[in-house]
Amino acid sequence: MTFKKNILCIGAGYVGGPTMAVIASKCPRYRVTVVDIDEEKIRRWGSDRLPIFEPGLDQIVRRARGRNLFFSTAIAEEIDRADIIFVSVNTPTKTYGHGAGMASDLQHWEKTAHQIVQYSRQAKIIVEKSTLPVRTAEAMERILTANKKGIHFDVISNPEFLAEGSAVRDLLEPDRVLIGCHDSDSGRQAAAEIAAIFAHWVPSERIITSNLWSAELSKLVANAFLAQRISSINSITPLCEKTDADIAEISYAVGSDHRIGARFLQASVGFGGSCFKKDILNLVYIARSYDLSETADYWELVVRMNEYQMKRFVDRIIREMFNTIVDKKIALFGFAFKANTGDTRESPAIFVARKLLEEKALLAISDPQALDNARHDLAGLDGRVSFESDPYKAAAGAQAIAVLTEWEQFQSLDYEKIYKGMKKPAFVFDGRNILDHPRLFAIGFNVFPIGKPSRTHF
Ligand code: NAD
Ligand code: UGA
């Protein structure tokens, strides 16, 4: 089989793997290869047990793998072969030196730029898929054009907007695909080549083009806006708890206005995930670096409100359980940062678990997909934490249940049976407002939702 083009993706993570699997499945005439430095990850992408859990991903990978989708660690060889290279490496918050705790750590990204120069022998289009600070493409271009081989590289920004847990659906039916390029013949031609890939399944009106810097900055702004909605609704929850207003009714009433819209107004223990916090902090850092302190302060509050919400949740557990949780068993229902994923990066559950352990509680953690990651996140704290795939076992003998992830299966458990096996008085702290609170109260639980009146038997 001869292929029309060779596409390479550097970085086989939550973005690189699913995105390339969908491209390969929709574009059988393109040869798509995903490389990574992590050999174990690549081995698992080639196995029946993929390294990440995403609904619908197994089938898509199985259909295309070996046909036009390949996973490899032969980075040099694959760079040389590629016509188009997507760079989808991790860009976490810097933990050291200048900008620590705020700026993006670009070391992985920069290494790939040098590797591309080193192993390339002909012109290529380089696509920024990772989320990057605005004007990063400029640095990428400088590294690439510093080559002495006379090779031409076009740099395109094509930020990814998929959300975990719905990655396959988001990739198959994106609200938009954003392609940023330079306003030059070569830039526009490169952008058209990238657009042609997505045009295999995305309607043309959803493929948006912009200048490079707008594309880079749009990604940070989109995440900041989404997180801001959550912090905005969460900021009202303590007021609801004081006044007996109900946050779900407020979300509905406010979100029914089409100008506001209903989505992302679900009050919670706080937002998690690998990107919201890091991307907002990065936006704040960039604004400060241009001396724009009002802009920086405005967005920083979104993160601070989220931290306040997580802390408030823990404080409430301690306060309502008579100001001590020493040696009390608390079952955590959910550890993933959201439902339908095993990912726990920046999950509010990590914060909550650590704080409860500091207060000397005993924890039993139950999650359908995230227990391996939870073990890793809480490594070294073994004696006081147990991990149970069965939520009934986690709750047995516990004094409280704290719901931290909105997994659907937690809604359909037999709470009468759970209540019977728990120590009394028994508490439920619903950090996702997913359970039937009047029913739990009728069973005998003392119920503490987020931003709704509590129901207690005292
Ligand atoms: P990830 O950590 O899951 O995957 C990144 C991969 O890159 C890792 O497997 C790592 O081993 C690999 N890597 C790092 N340096 C490498 C190198 N030099 N050569 C080859 N491989 C290398 O990260 P992710 O969640 O896929 O995120 C990737 C980027 O996409 C980030 O910038 C993130 O902000 C952005 N993003 C993530 C999501 C999401 O839902 N996770 C959504 C949109 C955008
Ligand atoms: C988010 C964005 O939604 C994606 O568009 C973006 O591509 C991605 O970040 C990224 O750049 O990494 P993701 O973090 O995977 O996706 O998941 P979300 O659905 O956005 O949820 C993030 C967090 O907010 C979760 O902890 C979720 O439980 C919480 N959330 C979400 C709420 O607390 N309330 C809501 O109403 C919605």
Coordinates of C-alpha atoms and ligand atoms in Angstrom, one line a residue:
M1 CA 0.0 0.0 0.0
T2 CA 1.4 3.4 -0.9
F3 CA 0.4 6.2 1.3
K4 CA -0.4 9.8 0.3
K5 CA 1.5 11.3 3.2
N6 CA 3.4 10.2 6.3
I7 CA 2.1 11.8 9.5
L8 CA 4.1 11.5 12.7
C9 CA 3.0 12.5 16.2
I10 CA 5.6 12.9 18.9
G11 CA 4.0 12.2 22.3
A12 CA 1.7 9.2 22.7
G13 CA -0.3 10.6 25.7
Y14 CA -3.9 11.5 26.3
V15 CA -3.9 13.8 23.2
G16 CA -1.4 12.2 20.8
G17 CA -2.8 8.6 21.0
P18 CA -6.6 9.3 20.6
T19 CA -6.0 12.2 18.0
M20 CA -3.8 10.1 15.8
A21 CA -6.1 7.0 16.1
V22 CA -9.0 9.1 14.9
I23 CA -7.0 10.7 12.0
A24 CA -5.8 7.2 11.0
S25 CA -9.3 5.8 11.1
K26 CA -10.7 8.7 9.0
C27 CA -7.8 9.0 6.5
P28 CA -6.8 5.5 5.4
R29 CA -4.5 7.0 2.7
Y30 CA -2.3 8.6 5.3
R31 CA 0.3 6.6 7.2
V32 CA 0.1 7.7 10.9
T33 CA 2.8 6.9 13.4
V34 CA 2.9 7.8 17.0
V35 CA 6.3 7.8 18.8
D36 CA 7.2 8.3 22.4
I37 CA 10.3 8.0 24.6
D38 CA 8.2 5.9 27.1
E39 CA 8.8 2.3 25.8
E40 CA 6.1 0.8 28.2
K41 CA 3.5 3.3 26.9
I42 CA 4.3 2.4 23.3
R43 CA 4.1 -1.3 24.1
R44 CA 0.7 -0.9 25.6
W45 CA -0.6 1.2 22.7
G46 CA 0.3 -1.9 20.6
S47 CA -1.5 -4.3 23.1
D48 CA -5.1 -5.1 24.1
R49 CA -4.6 -3.0 27.2
L50 CA -4.2 0.6 26.0
P51 CA -2.3 3.0 28.4
I52 CA -5.4 5.2 28.8
F53 CA -9.1 4.6 29.3
E54 CA -11.3 6.5 26.9
P55 CA -14.8 5.3 25.9
G56 CA -14.8 4.0 22.3
L57 CA -11.0 4.3 21.9
D58 CA -10.3 0.5 21.8
Q59 CA -12.4 -0.1 18.8
I60 CA -10.9 2.8 16.8
V61 CA -7.4 1.8 17.6
R62 CA -8.1 -1.9 16.8
R63 CA -9.5 -1.0 13.4
A64 CA -6.6 1.2 12.2
R65 CA -3.6 -0.4 14.1
G66 CA -1.3 -2.2 11.7
R67 CA -3.2 -0.9 8.7
N68 CA -2.2 2.8 8.7
L69 CA -1.7 3.4 12.5
F70 CA 1.6 2.5 14.1
F71 CA 3.2 3.0 17.5
S72 CA 7.0 3.1 17.7
T73 CA 10.0 4.2 19.7
A74 CA 12.1 4.7 16.5
I75 CA 12.0 8.5 16.8
A76 CA 14.9 9.3 14.5
E77 CA 13.7 7.1 11.7
E78 CA 10.1 8.2 11.9
I79 CA 11.1 11.9 11.9
D80 CA 13.1 11.4 8.8
R81 CA 10.2 9.6 7.1
A82 CA 7.5 12.1 8.1
D83 CA 5.9 14.8 5.9
I84 CA 3.9 16.3 8.7
I85 CA 4.9 16.2 12.4
F86 CA 2.4 16.8 15.2
V87 CA 4.2 17.7 18.5
S88 CA 2.0 16.6 21.4
V89 CA 4.4 16.3 24.2
N90 CA 3.6 17.4 27.8
T91 CA 4.0 21.0 28.8
P92 CA 3.4 21.0 32.6
T93 CA 3.9 23.9 34.9
K94 CA 7.5 24.6 35.7
T95 CA 8.6 23.3 39.1
Y96 CA 12.1 24.9 39.2
G97 CA 13.9 28.1 38.5
H98 CA 12.5 31.2 36.9
G99 CA 8.7 31.1 36.7
A100 CA 8.4 28.1 38.9
G101 CA 4.8 27.3 39.8
M102 CA 3.4 29.5 37.0
A103 CA 5.2 29.3 33.6
S104 CA 5.0 26.4 31.2
D105 CA 7.9 23.9 31.2
L106 CA 9.0 23.8 27.6
Q107 CA 11.9 21.4 28.0
H108 CA 10.1 18.4 26.3
W109 CA 8.8 20.6 23.5
E110 CA 12.3 22.1 22.9
K111 CA 14.0 18.7 22.8
T112 CA 11.6 17.6 20.1
A113 CA 12.4 20.7 18.0
H114 CA 16.1 19.8 18.2
Q115 CA 15.4 16.2 17.3
I116 CA 13.4 17.3 14.3
V117 CA 16.3 19.4 13.1
Q118 CA 18.8 16.6 13.7
Y119 CA 16.9 13.8 11.9
S120 CA 15.2 15.6 9.1
R121 CA 16.5 15.4 5.5
Q122 CA 13.6 17.1 3.7
A123 CA 11.0 19.9 4.2
K124 CA 8.3 19.2 6.7
I125 CA 5.2 20.8 8.3
I126 CA 5.5 21.0 12.1
V127 CA 2.2 21.2 14.0
E128 CA 2.0 22.5 17.5
K129 CA -0.6 20.2 19.1
S130 CA 0.6 20.7 22.7
T131 CA -0.8 23.7 24.6
L132 CA 1.9 26.4 24.5
P133 CA 2.4 30.0 25.6
V134 CA 1.6 32.6 22.9
R135 CA 4.5 33.1 20.5
T136 CA 6.1 29.8 21.2
A137 CA 6.0 29.0 17.4
E138 CA 8.5 31.9 17.0
A139 CA 11.0 30.0 19.2
M140 CA 10.2 26.7 17.4
E141 CA 10.9 28.4 14.0
R142 CA 14.2 29.9 15.3
I143 CA 15.4 26.4 16.4
L144 CA 14.2 24.8 13.1
T145 CA 15.6 27.5 10.8
A146 CA 18.9 27.5 12.6
N147 CA 19.7 24.2 10.8
K148 CA 22.5 24.3 8.3
K149 CA 21.0 21.8 6.0
G150 CA 18.8 24.3 4.1
I151 CA 15.6 22.5 5.0
H152 CA 12.4 24.5 5.0
F153 CA 10.0 24.0 7.9
D154 CA 6.5 25.5 8.2
V155 CA 5.2 25.8 11.8
I156 CA 1.4 25.6 12.3
S157 CA -0.6 25.9 15.5
N158 CA -3.4 23.4 15.8
P159 CA -4.4 23.3 19.5
E160 CA -6.5 20.5 20.8
F161 CA -9.8 21.0 22.5
L162 CA -10.8 17.5 23.4
A163 CA -11.9 16.7 27.0
E164 CA -11.0 13.5 28.7
G165 CA -13.8 10.9 29.0
S166 CA -15.3 12.2 25.8
A167 CA -12.1 12.4 23.7
V168 CA -13.3 10.2 20.9
R169 CA -16.6 12.0 20.5
D170 CA -14.9 15.4 20.7
L171 CA -12.4 14.3 18.0
L172 CA -15.1 12.9 15.7
E173 CA -17.5 15.8 16.2
P174 CA -15.4 18.8 17.2
D175 CA -17.1 22.2 17.7
R176 CA -14.2 23.6 15.7
V177 CA -10.7 22.7 14.5
L178 CA -8.4 25.7 14.8
I179 CA -5.4 26.1 12.5
G180 CA -3.1 29.1 13.0
C181 CA -0.5 29.9 10.3
H182 CA 1.7 32.7 9.1
D183 CA 0.2 35.1 6.6
S184 CA 2.6 33.9 3.8
D185 CA 2.1 31.7 0.7
S186 CA 4.0 28.9 2.4
G187 CA 2.2 29.3 5.7
R188 CA -1.2 29.3 4.0
Q189 CA -0.3 26.2 1.9
A190 CA 0.9 24.4 5.1
A191 CA -2.4 25.3 6.8
A192 CA -4.4 24.0 3.8
E193 CA -2.6 20.7 4.1
I194 CA -3.5 20.3 7.7
A195 CA -7.1 21.4 7.0
A196 CA -7.3 18.8 4.3
I197 CA -6.6 16.1 6.9
F198 CA -9.6 17.2 9.1
A199 CA -11.8 17.8 6.0
H200 CA -12.1 14.0 5.7
W201 CA -14.7 14.2 8.5
V202 CA -15.1 17.7 9.8
P203 CA -17.5 20.1 8.0
S204 CA -15.5 23.0 6.3
E205 CA -17.4 25.7 8.3
R206 CA -16.0 24.2 11.5
I207 CA -12.4 24.4 10.3
I208 CA -11.3 27.8 11.4
T209 CA -8.0 29.5 10.4
S210 CA -6.3 32.3 12.2
N211 CA -2.9 33.8 12.6
L212 CA -0.4 31.7 14.6
W213 CA -0.5 33.8 17.8
S214 CA -4.3 33.9 17.9
A215 CA -4.4 30.1 17.7
E216 CA -1.9 29.7 20.5
L217 CA -3.6 32.2 22.7
S218 CA -7.1 31.0 21.9
K219 CA -6.3 27.6 23.5
L220 CA -5.3 29.2 26.8
V221 CA -8.3 31.6 26.7
A222 CA -10.7 28.7 26.0
N223 CA -9.5 26.8 29.0
A224 CA -9.6 29.9 31.2
F225 CA -13.2 30.6 30.2
L226 CA -14.3 27.1 30.9
A227 CA -12.6 27.0 34.3
Q228 CA -14.0 30.5 35.1
R229 CA -17.5 29.2 34.7
I230 CA -16.9 26.5 37.2
S231 CA -15.2 28.9 39.7
S232 CA -18.1 31.4 39.1
I233 CA -20.8 28.8 40.0
N234 CA -18.6 27.4 42.9
S235 CA -18.1 30.9 44.3
I236 CA -21.9 31.0 44.9
T237 CA -22.1 27.7 46.7
P238 CA -21.1 28.9 50.2
L239 CA -23.7 31.7 49.9
C240 CA -26.3 29.0 49.1
E241 CA -25.2 27.0 52.1
K242 CA -25.8 30.1 54.3
T243 CA -29.1 31.1 52.8
D244 CA -30.9 27.8 51.9
A245 CA -30.8 28.6 48.2
D246 CA -30.1 25.7 46.0
I247 CA -27.1 25.9 43.5
A248 CA -28.7 23.4 41.1
E249 CA -31.8 25.6 40.8
I250 CA -29.6 28.6 40.3
S251 CA -27.5 26.9 37.6
Y252 CA -30.7 26.0 35.8
A253 CA -32.2 29.4 36.1
V254 CA -29.1 31.2 35.1
G255 CA -28.1 28.7 32.4
S256 CA -31.5 28.9 30.7
D257 CA -30.6 32.3 29.4
H258 CA -29.2 31.4 25.9
R259 CA -26.6 34.2 26.2
I260 CA -25.1 32.3 29.2
G261 CA -25.8 28.7 28.3
A262 CA -26.3 25.7 30.5
R263 CA -23.0 23.8 30.3
F264 CA -20.1 24.0 32.7
L265 CA -22.3 25.3 35.5
Q266 CA -22.2 22.1 37.6
A267 CA -21.1 23.1 41.1
S268 CA -18.4 20.7 42.5
V269 CA -15.7 20.1 45.0
G270 CA -13.5 21.9 42.4
F271 CA -12.1 21.4 38.9
G272 CA -9.2 19.1 38.3
G273 CA -7.4 17.7 35.3
S274 CA -3.9 18.3 33.9
C275 CA -4.7 21.5 32.1
F276 CA -7.1 24.1 33.6
K277 CA -4.8 25.1 36.4
K278 CA -1.6 24.9 34.4
D279 CA -3.0 26.8 31.4
I280 CA -4.5 29.6 33.6
L281 CA -1.3 30.0 35.5
N282 CA 0.5 30.1 32.3
L283 CA -1.9 32.9 31.0
V284 CA -1.3 34.7 34.3
Y285 CA 2.5 34.4 33.9
I286 CA 2.4 35.7 30.4
A287 CA 0.2 38.6 31.3
R288 CA 2.6 39.5 34.2
S289 CA 5.6 39.2 31.9
Y290 CA 4.0 42.0 29.8
D291 CA 3.3 44.0 32.9
L292 CA -0.5 43.5 32.7
S293 CA -1.2 43.0 36.3
E294 CA -5.0 43.6 36.2
T295 CA -5.4 40.9 33.5
A296 CA -3.1 38.6 35.5
D297 CA -5.0 39.2 38.8
Y298 CA -8.4 38.7 37.2
W299 CA -7.5 35.2 35.9
E300 CA -5.5 34.1 38.9
L301 CA -8.7 34.4 41.0
V302 CA -10.2 31.5 39.0
V303 CA -7.5 29.2 40.4
R304 CA -7.7 30.7 43.9
M305 CA -11.5 30.2 44.0
N306 CA -10.9 26.5 43.1
E307 CA -8.4 26.1 45.9
Y308 CA -10.9 27.7 48.3
Q309 CA -13.6 25.3 47.2
M310 CA -11.5 22.2 47.8
K311 CA -10.4 23.4 51.2
R312 CA -14.0 24.3 52.1
F313 CA -15.1 20.7 51.3
V314 CA -12.5 19.3 53.7
D315 CA -13.1 21.8 56.4
R316 CA -16.8 21.0 56.3
I317 CA -16.2 17.2 56.6
I318 CA -14.1 17.8 59.7
R319 CA -16.5 20.4 61.2
E320 CA -19.6 18.3 60.7
M321 CA -18.0 15.2 62.0
F322 CA -17.7 16.9 65.4
N323 CA -14.3 18.5 64.7
T324 CA -12.3 15.3 64.8
I325 CA -11.8 12.6 62.2
V326 CA -8.9 10.8 64.0
D327 CA -9.1 7.1 63.2
K328 CA -12.5 7.5 61.6
K329 CA -12.9 5.6 58.3
I330 CA -14.0 7.7 55.4
A331 CA -14.9 6.1 52.0
L332 CA -13.9 8.2 49.0
F333 CA -16.3 7.5 46.1
G334 CA -14.2 8.4 43.1
F335 CA -10.6 9.5 42.6
A336 CA -10.4 10.4 38.9
F337 CA -10.6 14.1 38.2
K338 CA -13.9 13.5 36.3
A339 CA -16.0 10.5 35.3
N340 CA -15.2 8.2 32.4
T341 CA -11.4 8.5 32.8
G342 CA -8.7 6.9 34.9
D343 CA -6.7 10.1 34.9
T344 CA -6.1 11.6 38.3
R345 CA -3.8 14.5 37.4
E346 CA -4.7 17.5 39.6
S347 CA -7.8 15.6 40.8
P348 CA -9.5 17.4 43.8
A349 CA -9.4 13.9 45.3
I350 CA -5.7 14.1 45.8
F351 CA -6.0 17.3 47.8
V352 CA -9.0 16.0 49.8
A353 CA -7.3 12.7 50.6
R354 CA -4.1 14.3 51.7
K355 CA -5.9 16.8 54.0
L356 CA -8.0 14.0 55.5
L357 CA -4.9 11.9 56.2
E358 CA -3.2 14.9 57.8
E359 CA -6.2 14.9 60.2
K360 CA -5.5 11.2 60.9
A361 CA -8.5 9.7 59.2
L362 CA -8.5 6.2 57.6
L363 CA -9.4 6.2 53.9
A364 CA -10.9 3.6 51.7
I365 CA -10.8 4.7 48.1
S366 CA -13.1 3.3 45.4
D367 CA -13.0 4.2 41.7
P368 CA -13.9 2.1 38.6
Q369 CA -10.8 3.2 36.6
A370 CA -8.4 5.3 38.6
L371 CA -7.2 3.0 41.4
D372 CA -3.7 2.4 39.9
N373 CA -3.2 6.1 39.5
A374 CA -4.6 6.7 43.0
R375 CA -2.1 4.2 44.5
H376 CA 0.6 6.1 42.7
D377 CA -0.6 9.5 43.9
L378 CA -0.8 8.4 47.5
A379 CA 2.3 6.2 47.5
G380 CA 4.0 6.0 50.9
L381 CA 0.7 6.6 52.9
D382 CA -0.2 2.9 52.7
G383 CA -1.1 2.1 56.4
R384 CA -4.0 4.5 56.5
V385 CA -5.3 4.1 52.9
S386 CA -7.0 1.1 51.3
F387 CA -8.1 0.7 47.7
E388 CA -11.3 -1.1 46.9
S389 CA -12.8 -1.6 43.4
D390 CA -16.0 -2.6 45.2
P391 CA -17.7 0.6 46.7
Y392 CA -19.7 -1.6 49.2
K393 CA -16.4 -2.9 50.7
A394 CA -15.0 0.7 50.8
A395 CA -18.0 1.9 52.7
A396 CA -18.2 -1.1 55.1
G397 CA -17.5 0.1 58.7
A398 CA -17.0 3.7 57.5
Q399 CA -18.4 6.7 59.2
A400 CA -18.7 8.8 56.1
I401 CA -18.8 8.7 52.4
A402 CA -17.3 11.6 50.3
V403 CA -18.3 11.6 46.6
L404 CA -15.4 13.0 44.6
T405 CA -16.1 11.9 41.1
E406 CA -19.4 11.9 39.3
W407 CA -19.3 8.3 38.1
E408 CA -22.8 7.2 37.2
Q409 CA -22.4 3.9 39.0
F410 CA -22.4 5.7 42.4
Q411 CA -25.9 6.8 41.8
S412 CA -27.4 3.3 41.5
L413 CA -25.8 1.7 44.6
D414 CA -28.0 0.2 47.3
Y415 CA -27.6 2.9 49.9
E416 CA -29.8 1.1 52.4
K417 CA -27.4 -1.8 52.4
I418 CA -24.4 0.6 52.6
Y419 CA -26.1 2.5 55.5
K420 CA -26.6 -0.8 57.5
G421 CA -22.9 -1.6 57.2
M422 CA -21.7 1.9 58.3
K423 CA -20.9 3.3 61.8
K424 CA -23.5 5.7 63.1
P425 CA -24.1 8.6 62.8
A426 CA -23.4 8.1 59.1
F427 CA -22.5 11.0 56.8
V428 CA -22.6 11.6 53.1
F429 CA -20.6 14.6 51.7
D430 CA -21.6 14.8 48.0
G431 CA -18.9 16.8 46.3
R432 CA -20.6 16.3 43.0
N433 CA -24.3 16.6 43.9
I434 CA -25.1 13.4 42.1
L435 CA -26.9 11.4 44.7
D436 CA -30.6 11.4 45.7
H437 CA -30.3 13.5 48.9
P438 CA -33.9 13.3 50.2
R439 CA -33.7 9.5 49.8
L440 CA -30.3 9.2 51.6
F441 CA -31.7 11.4 54.4
A442 CA -34.8 9.1 54.7
I443 CA -32.5 6.1 55.0
G444 CA -30.8 7.8 58.0
F445 CA -27.7 9.5 56.5
N446 CA -26.8 13.0 57.4
V447 CA -26.3 14.6 54.0
F448 CA -24.1 17.5 53.0
P449 CA -24.3 18.5 49.4
I450 CA -22.4 21.4 47.7
G451 CA -24.4 24.6 47.7
K452 CA -27.6 23.1 48.9
P453 CA -29.2 22.9 52.3
S454 CA -27.8 20.1 54.4
R455 CA -30.2 17.4 55.8
T456 CA -29.3 16.2 59.3
H457 CA -31.0 14.2 62.0
F458 CA -29.4 16.1 64.8
Ligands
NAD1 P1 0.8 13.2 28.4 O1 1.7 13.4 29.5 O2 -0.4 12.3 28.5 O3 1.6 12.8 27.0 C1 2.7 13.4 26.6 C2 3.7 12.4 26.1 O4 4.8 13.0 25.5 C3 4.3 11.4 27.2 O5 3.9 10.1 26.9 C4 5.8 11.7 27.1 O6 6.5 10.5 27.4 C5 6.0 12.1 25.7 N1 7.2 12.8 25.4 C6 7.8 13.8 26.2 N2 8.9 14.2 25.6 C7 9.1 13.5 24.5 C8 10.1 13.4 23.5 N3 11.2 14.3 23.5 N4 10.0 12.5 22.5 C9 8.9 11.7 22.5 N5 7.9 11.7 23.4 C10 8.0 12.6 24.4 O7 0.2 14.7 28.0 P2 -1.2 15.0 27.3 O8 -2.3 15.0 28.3 O9 -1.4 14.2 26.0 O10 -1.0 16.5 26.9 C11 -0.1 16.8 25.8 C12 -0.3 18.3 25.4 O11 -1.7 18.5 25.0 C13 -0.1 19.3 26.6 O12 0.4 20.4 26.2 C14 -1.5 19.5 27.1 O13 -1.7 20.8 27.7 C15 -2.3 19.5 25.8 N6 -3.7 19.1 25.9 C16 -4.1 18.1 26.8 C17 -5.4 17.7 26.8 C18 -5.9 16.5 27.7 O14 -7.1 16.3 27.8 N7 -5.0 15.8 28.4 C19 -6.4 18.3 26.0 C20 -6.0 19.3 25.2 C21 -4.6 19.7 25.1
UGA2 C1 -10.7 20.5 29.5 C2 -11.5 21.2 28.4 O1 -12.8 20.9 28.6 C3 -11.0 20.8 27.1 O2 -11.7 21.5 26.1 C4 -9.5 21.0 26.9 O3 -9.0 20.5 25.7 C5 -8.8 20.2 28.0 O4 -9.3 20.7 29.3 C6 -7.3 20.5 28.0 O5 -6.8 21.4 27.5 O6 -6.7 19.6 28.7 P1 -10.8 18.1 30.7 O7 -9.9 18.7 31.7 O8 -10.4 16.8 30.1 O9 -11.0 19.1 29.4 O10 -12.2 17.9 31.3 P2 -13.5 18.9 31.6 O11 -14.7 18.2 31.2 O12 -13.2 20.2 31.1 O13 -13.5 18.9 33.2 C7 -12.4 19.6 33.9 C8 -12.8 19.6 35.4 O14 -13.9 20.5 35.7 C9 -13.2 18.2 35.9 O15 -12.6 18.1 37.2 C10 -14.7 18.3 36.0 O16 -15.3 17.5 37.0 C11 -14.9 19.8 36.4 N1 -16.2 20.4 36.1 C12 -16.6 20.4 34.8 C13 -17.0 20.9 37.1 O17 -16.6 20.8 38.3 N2 -18.2 21.4 36.7 C14 -18.6 21.5 35.4 O18 -19.7 22.0 35.2 C15 -17.8 21.0 34.4

